[in-house]
mmCIF file with all atom_site columns, C-alpha atoms in Angstrom:
data_model
loop_
_atom_site.group_PDB
_atom_site.id
_atom_site.type_symbol
_atom_site.label_atom_id
_atom_site.label_alt_id
_atom_site.label_comp_id
_atom_site.label_asym_id
_atom_site.label_entity_id
_atom_site.label_seq_id
_atom_site.pdbx_PDB_ins_code
_atom_site.Cartn_x
_atom_site.Cartn_y
_atom_site.Cartn_z
_atom_site.occupancy
_atom_site.B_iso_or_equiv
_atom_site.pdbx_formal_charge
_atom_site.auth_seq_id
_atom_site.auth_comp_id
_atom_site.auth_asym_id
_atom_site.auth_atom_id
_atom_site.pdbx_PDB_model_num
ATOM 1  C CA . MET U 1 1  ? -90.360  14.937  -52.715  1.00 0.00 ? 20  MET U CA 1
ATOM 2  C CA . LYS U 1 2  ? -87.612  14.285  -50.233  1.00 0.00 ? 21  LYS U CA 1
ATOM 3  C CA . ASN U 1 3  ? -86.388  10.776  -49.698  1.00 0.00 ? 22  ASN U CA 1
ATOM 4  C CA . MET U 1 4  ? -89.555  8.978   -50.682  1.00 0.00 ? 23  MET U CA 1
ATOM 5  C CA . SER U 1 5  ? -88.931  5.314   -50.123  1.00 0.00 ? 24  SER U CA 1
ATOM 6  C CA . ILE U 1 6  ? -89.194  2.790   -52.928  1.00 0.00 ? 25  ILE U CA 1
ATOM 7  C CA . LYS U 1 7  ? -92.065  1.074   -51.077  1.00 0.00 ? 26  LYS U CA 1
ATOM 8  C CA . LYS U 1 8  ? -94.095  4.291   -51.014  1.00 0.00 ? 27  LYS U CA 1
ATOM 9  C CA . ILE U 1 9  ? -93.481  4.950   -54.695  1.00 0.00 ? 28  ILE U CA 1
ATOM 10 C CA . ILE U 1 10 ? -94.480  1.379   -55.614  1.00 0.00 ? 29  ILE U CA 1
ATOM 11 C CA . GLY U 1 11 ? -97.564  1.680   -53.390  1.00 0.00 ? 30  GLY U CA 1
ATOM 12 C CA . ILE U 1 12 ? -98.617  4.893   -55.124  1.00 0.00 ? 31  ILE U CA 1
ATOM 13 C CA . ILE U 1 13 ? -98.099  3.337   -58.567  1.00 0.00 ? 32  ILE U CA 1
ATOM 14 C CA . ILE U 1 14 ? -100.134 0.257   -57.612  1.00 0.00 ? 33  ILE U CA 1
ATOM 15 C CA . GLY U 1 15 ? -102.880 2.496   -56.210  1.00 0.00 ? 34  GLY U CA 1
ATOM 16 C CA . VAL U 1 16 ? -103.056 4.534   -59.412  1.00 0.00 ? 35  VAL U CA 1
ATOM 17 C CA . VAL U 1 17 ? -103.193 1.376   -61.554  1.00 0.00 ? 36  VAL U CA 1
ATOM 18 C CA . VAL U 1 18 ? -106.006 -0.061  -59.401  1.00 0.00 ? 37  VAL U CA 1
ATOM 19 C CA . VAL U 1 19 ? -108.016 3.182   -59.646  1.00 0.00 ? 38  VAL U CA 1
ATOM 20 C CA . ILE U 1 20 ? -107.551 3.313   -63.427  1.00 0.00 ? 39  ILE U CA 1
ATOM 21 C CA . GLY U 1 21 ? -108.665 -0.326  -63.676  1.00 0.00 ? 40  GLY U CA 1
ATOM 22 C CA . ILE U 1 22 ? -111.784 0.313   -61.597  1.00 0.00 ? 41  ILE U CA 1
ATOM 23 C CA . VAL U 1 23 ? -112.695 3.406   -63.636  1.00 0.00 ? 42  VAL U CA 1
ATOM 24 C CA . ALA U 1 24 ? -112.204 1.443   -66.891  1.00 0.00 ? 43  ALA U CA 1
ATOM 25 C CA . LEU U 1 25 ? -114.403 -1.389  -65.615  1.00 0.00 ? 44  LEU U CA 1
ATOM 26 C CA . ILE U 1 26 ? -117.145 1.057   -64.582  1.00 0.00 ? 45  ILE U CA 1
ATOM 27 C CA . LEU U 1 27 ? -116.998 2.705   -68.026  1.00 0.00 ? 46  LEU U CA 1
ATOM 28 C CA . ILE U 1 28 ? -117.233 -0.647  -69.820  1.00 0.00 ? 47  ILE U CA 1
ATOM 29 C CA . MET U 1 29 ? -120.148 -1.768  -67.678  1.00 0.00 ? 48  MET U CA 1
ATOM 30 C CA . SER U 1 30 ? -122.034 1.504   -68.181  1.00 0.00 ? 49  SER U CA 1
ATOM 31 C CA . LEU U 1 31 ? -121.508 1.661   -71.958  1.00 0.00 ? 50  LEU U CA 1
ATOM 32 C CA . LYS U 1 32 ? -122.347 -1.934  -72.866  1.00 0.00 ? 51  LYS U CA 1
ATOM 33 C CA . ILE U 1 33 ? -125.772 -2.882  -74.185  1.00 0.00 ? 52  ILE U CA 1
ATOM 34 C CA . ASP U 1 34 ? -128.074 -5.775  -73.328  1.00 0.00 ? 53  ASP U CA 1
ATOM 35 C CA . SER U 1 35 ? -129.891 -8.144  -75.681  1.00 0.00 ? 54  SER U CA 1
ATOM 36 C CA . PHE U 1 36 ? -133.051 -6.006  -75.775  1.00 0.00 ? 55  PHE U CA 1
ATOM 37 C CA . GLU U 1 37 ? -131.094 -2.971  -76.951  1.00 0.00 ? 56  GLU U CA 1
ATOM 38 C CA . ALA U 1 38 ? -129.228 -5.097  -79.511  1.00 0.00 ? 57  ALA U CA 1
ATOM 39 C CA . GLN U 1 39 ? -132.525 -6.471  -80.869  1.00 0.00 ? 58  GLN U CA 1
ATOM 40 C CA . ASP U 1 40 ? -133.877 -2.928  -81.148  1.00 0.00 ? 59  ASP U CA 1
ATOM 41 C CA . ILE U 1 41 ? -130.787 -1.810  -83.099  1.00 0.00 ? 60  ILE U CA 1
ATOM 42 C CA . ALA U 1 42 ? -131.056 -4.811  -85.449  1.00 0.00 ? 61  ALA U CA 1
ATOM 43 C CA . LEU U 1 43 ? -134.775 -4.312  -86.064  1.00 0.00 ? 62  LEU U CA 1
ATOM 44 C CA . LYS U 1 44 ? -134.295 -0.601  -86.747  1.00 0.00 ? 63  LYS U CA 1
ATOM 45 C CA . LYS U 1 45 ? -131.539 -1.385  -89.250  1.00 0.00 ? 64  LYS U CA 1
ATOM 46 C CA . SER U 1 46 ? -133.812 -3.855  -91.070  1.00 0.00 ? 65  SER U CA 1
ATOM 47 C CA . ASN U 1 47 ? -136.847 -1.537  -90.893  1.00 0.00 ? 66  ASN U CA 1
ATOM 48 C CA . GLY U 1 48 ? -138.673 -4.071  -88.747  1.00 0.00 ? 67  GLY U CA 1
ATOM 49 C CA . GLY U 1 49 ? -139.370 -7.658  -89.638  1.00 0.00 ? 68  GLY U CA 1
ATOM 50 C CA . GLU U 1 50 ? -139.131 -10.919 -87.748  1.00 0.00 ? 69  GLU U CA 1
ATOM 51 C CA . ILE U 1 51 ? -136.031 -12.178 -85.964  1.00 0.00 ? 70  ILE U CA 1
ATOM 52 C CA . VAL U 1 52 ? -135.672 -15.780 -87.111  1.00 0.00 ? 71  VAL U CA 1
ATOM 53 C CA . SER U 1 53 ? -132.308 -16.488 -85.493  1.00 0.00 ? 72  SER U CA 1
ATOM 54 C CA . GLU U 1 54 ? -130.426 -14.975 -82.590  1.00 0.00 ? 73  GLU U CA 1
ATOM 55 C CA . GLU U 1 55 ? -126.963 -15.802 -81.276  1.00 0.00 ? 74  GLU U CA 1
ATOM 56 C CA . ILE U 1 56 ? -125.264 -14.270 -78.283  1.00 0.00 ? 75  ILE U CA 1
ATOM 57 C CA . SER U 1 57 ? -121.573 -14.924 -77.740  1.00 0.00 ? 76  SER U CA 1
ATOM 58 C CA . ASN U 1 58 ? -119.842 -13.949 -74.534  1.00 0.00 ? 77  ASN U CA 1
ATOM 59 C CA . GLU U 1 59 ? -116.600 -12.036 -75.015  1.00 0.00 ? 78  GLU U CA 1
ATOM 60 C CA . VAL U 1 60 ? -115.107 -11.574 -71.514  1.00 0.00 ? 79  VAL U CA 1
ATOM 61 C CA . LEU U 1 61 ? -116.855 -8.421  -70.211  1.00 0.00 ? 80  LEU U CA 1
ATOM 62 C CA . TRP U 1 62 ? -119.494 -7.999  -72.912  1.00 0.00 ? 81  TRP U CA 1
ATOM 63 C CA . ASN U 1 63 ? -121.584 -9.942  -75.384  1.00 0.00 ? 82  ASN U CA 1
ATOM 64 C CA . GLU U 1 64 ? -121.688 -9.906  -79.157  1.00 0.00 ? 83  GLU U CA 1
ATOM 65 C CA . TYR U 1 65 ? -125.058 -10.338 -80.850  1.00 0.00 ? 84  TYR U CA 1
ATOM 66 C CA . SER U 1 66 ? -125.960 -11.898 -84.218  1.00 0.00 ? 85  SER U CA 1
ATOM 67 C CA . TYR U 1 67 ? -129.431 -11.709 -85.739  1.00 0.00 ? 86  TYR U CA 1
ATOM 68 C CA . LYS U 1 68 ? -131.024 -13.056 -88.870  1.00 0.00 ? 87  LYS U CA 1
ATOM 69 C CA . ILE U 1 69 ? -134.128 -11.063 -89.764  1.00 0.00 ? 88  ILE U CA 1
ATOM 70 C CA . ILE U 1 70 ? -136.738 -11.561 -92.466  1.00 0.00 ? 89  ILE U CA 1
ATOM 71 C CA . ASN U 1 71 ? -138.697 -8.486  -93.560  1.00 0.00 ? 90  ASN U CA 1
ATOM 72 C CA . GLY U 1 72 ? -140.996 -9.219  -96.475  1.00 0.00 ? 91  GLY U CA 1
ATOM 73 C CA . ASP U 1 73 ? -138.868 -10.656 -99.272  1.00 0.00 ? 92  ASP U CA 1
ATOM 74 C CA . LYS U 1 74 ? -135.620 -9.262  -97.807  1.00 0.00 ? 93  LYS U CA 1
ATOM 75 C CA . TRP U 1 75 ? -133.319 -10.954 -95.318  1.00 0.00 ? 94  TRP U CA 1
ATOM 76 C CA . TYR U 1 76 ? -130.710 -9.374  -93.070  1.00 0.00 ? 95  TYR U CA 1
ATOM 77 C CA . SER U 1 77 ? -127.774 -10.832 -91.190  1.00 0.00 ? 96  SER U CA 1
ATOM 78 C CA . ILE U 1 78 ? -126.624 -8.324  -88.587  1.00 0.00 ? 97  ILE U CA 1
ATOM 79 C CA . GLU U 1 79 ? -123.828 -8.527  -86.015  1.00 0.00 ? 98  GLU U CA 1
ATOM 80 C CA . ILE U 1 80 ? -123.673 -6.023  -83.185  1.00 0.00 ? 99  ILE U CA 1
ATOM 81 C CA . ASP U 1 81 ? -120.841 -5.589  -80.693  1.00 0.00 ? 100 ASP U CA 1
ATOM 82 C CA . GLY U 1 82 ? -121.312 -5.143  -76.968  1.00 0.00 ? 101 GLY U CA 1
ATOM 83 C CA . PHE U 1 83 ? -121.390 -1.362  -77.316  1.00 0.00 ? 102 PHE U CA 1
ATOM 84 C CA . GLY U 1 84 ? -124.181 -1.218  -79.916  1.00 0.00 ? 103 GLY U CA 1
ATOM 85 C CA . ASN U 1 85 ? -122.075 -0.811  -83.048  1.00 0.00 ? 104 ASN U CA 1
ATOM 86 C CA . ILE U 1 86 ? -123.050 -2.801  -86.126  1.00 0.00 ? 105 ILE U CA 1
ATOM 87 C CA . THR U 1 87 ? -119.922 -4.738  -87.042  1.00 0.00 ? 106 THR U CA 1
ATOM 88 C CA . GLU U 1 88 ? -121.316 -6.736  -89.948  1.00 0.00 ? 107 GLU U CA 1
ATOM 89 C CA . LEU U 1 89 ? -124.351 -6.379  -92.179  1.00 0.00 ? 108 LEU U CA 1
ATOM 90 C CA . GLU U 1 90 ? -125.444 -8.595  -95.026  1.00 0.00 ? 109 GLU U CA 1
ATOM 91 C CA . THR U 1 91 ? -128.713 -8.269  -96.859  1.00 0.00 ? 110 THR U CA 1
ATOM 92 C CA . GLY U 1 92 ? -130.389 -9.824  -99.829  1.00 0.00 ? 111 GLY U CA 1
ATOM 93 C CA . SER U 1 93 ? -133.649 -10.755 -101.467 1.00 0.00 ? 112 SER U CA 1
ATOM 94 C CA . GLY U 1 94 ? -135.463 -14.060 -101.505 1.00 0.00 ? 113 GLY U CA 1
ATOM 95 C CA . GLN U 1 95 ? -134.676 -17.016 -99.297  1.00 0.00 ? 114 GLN U CA 1
ATOM 96 C CA . TYR U 1 96 ? -131.899 -16.619 -96.732  1.00 0.00 ? 115 TYR U CA 1
ATOM 97 C CA . PRO U 1 97 ? -128.776 -18.474 -97.932  1.00 0.00 ? 116 PRO U CA 1
ATOM 98 C CA . VAL U 1 98 ? -127.876 -21.540 -95.875  1.00 0.00 ? 117 VAL U CA 1
ATOM 99 C CA . ARG U 1 99 ? -124.280 -21.605 -94.655  1.00 0.00 ? 118 ARG U CA 1
#
């Protein structure tokens, strides 16, 4: 690398950063789930039941999903991140507690 000018080096660095950013964005977009997949995950975790409440919060590039599910005499409160991971799970018997 003879006498590479500062402008060329900065241009290469900027190009690499842009490519890494584009690849990261493509990965995020391909790995994130939609509301139908989130509902399926929640219903599988609760062994079925009825979704009585659903909240979707937008977190920049993905959504976070919250479900309240009643299955027989059990209730479930399930939060799922934009990649399909269950981040919070509460369960109990009887009437769902009001908060």
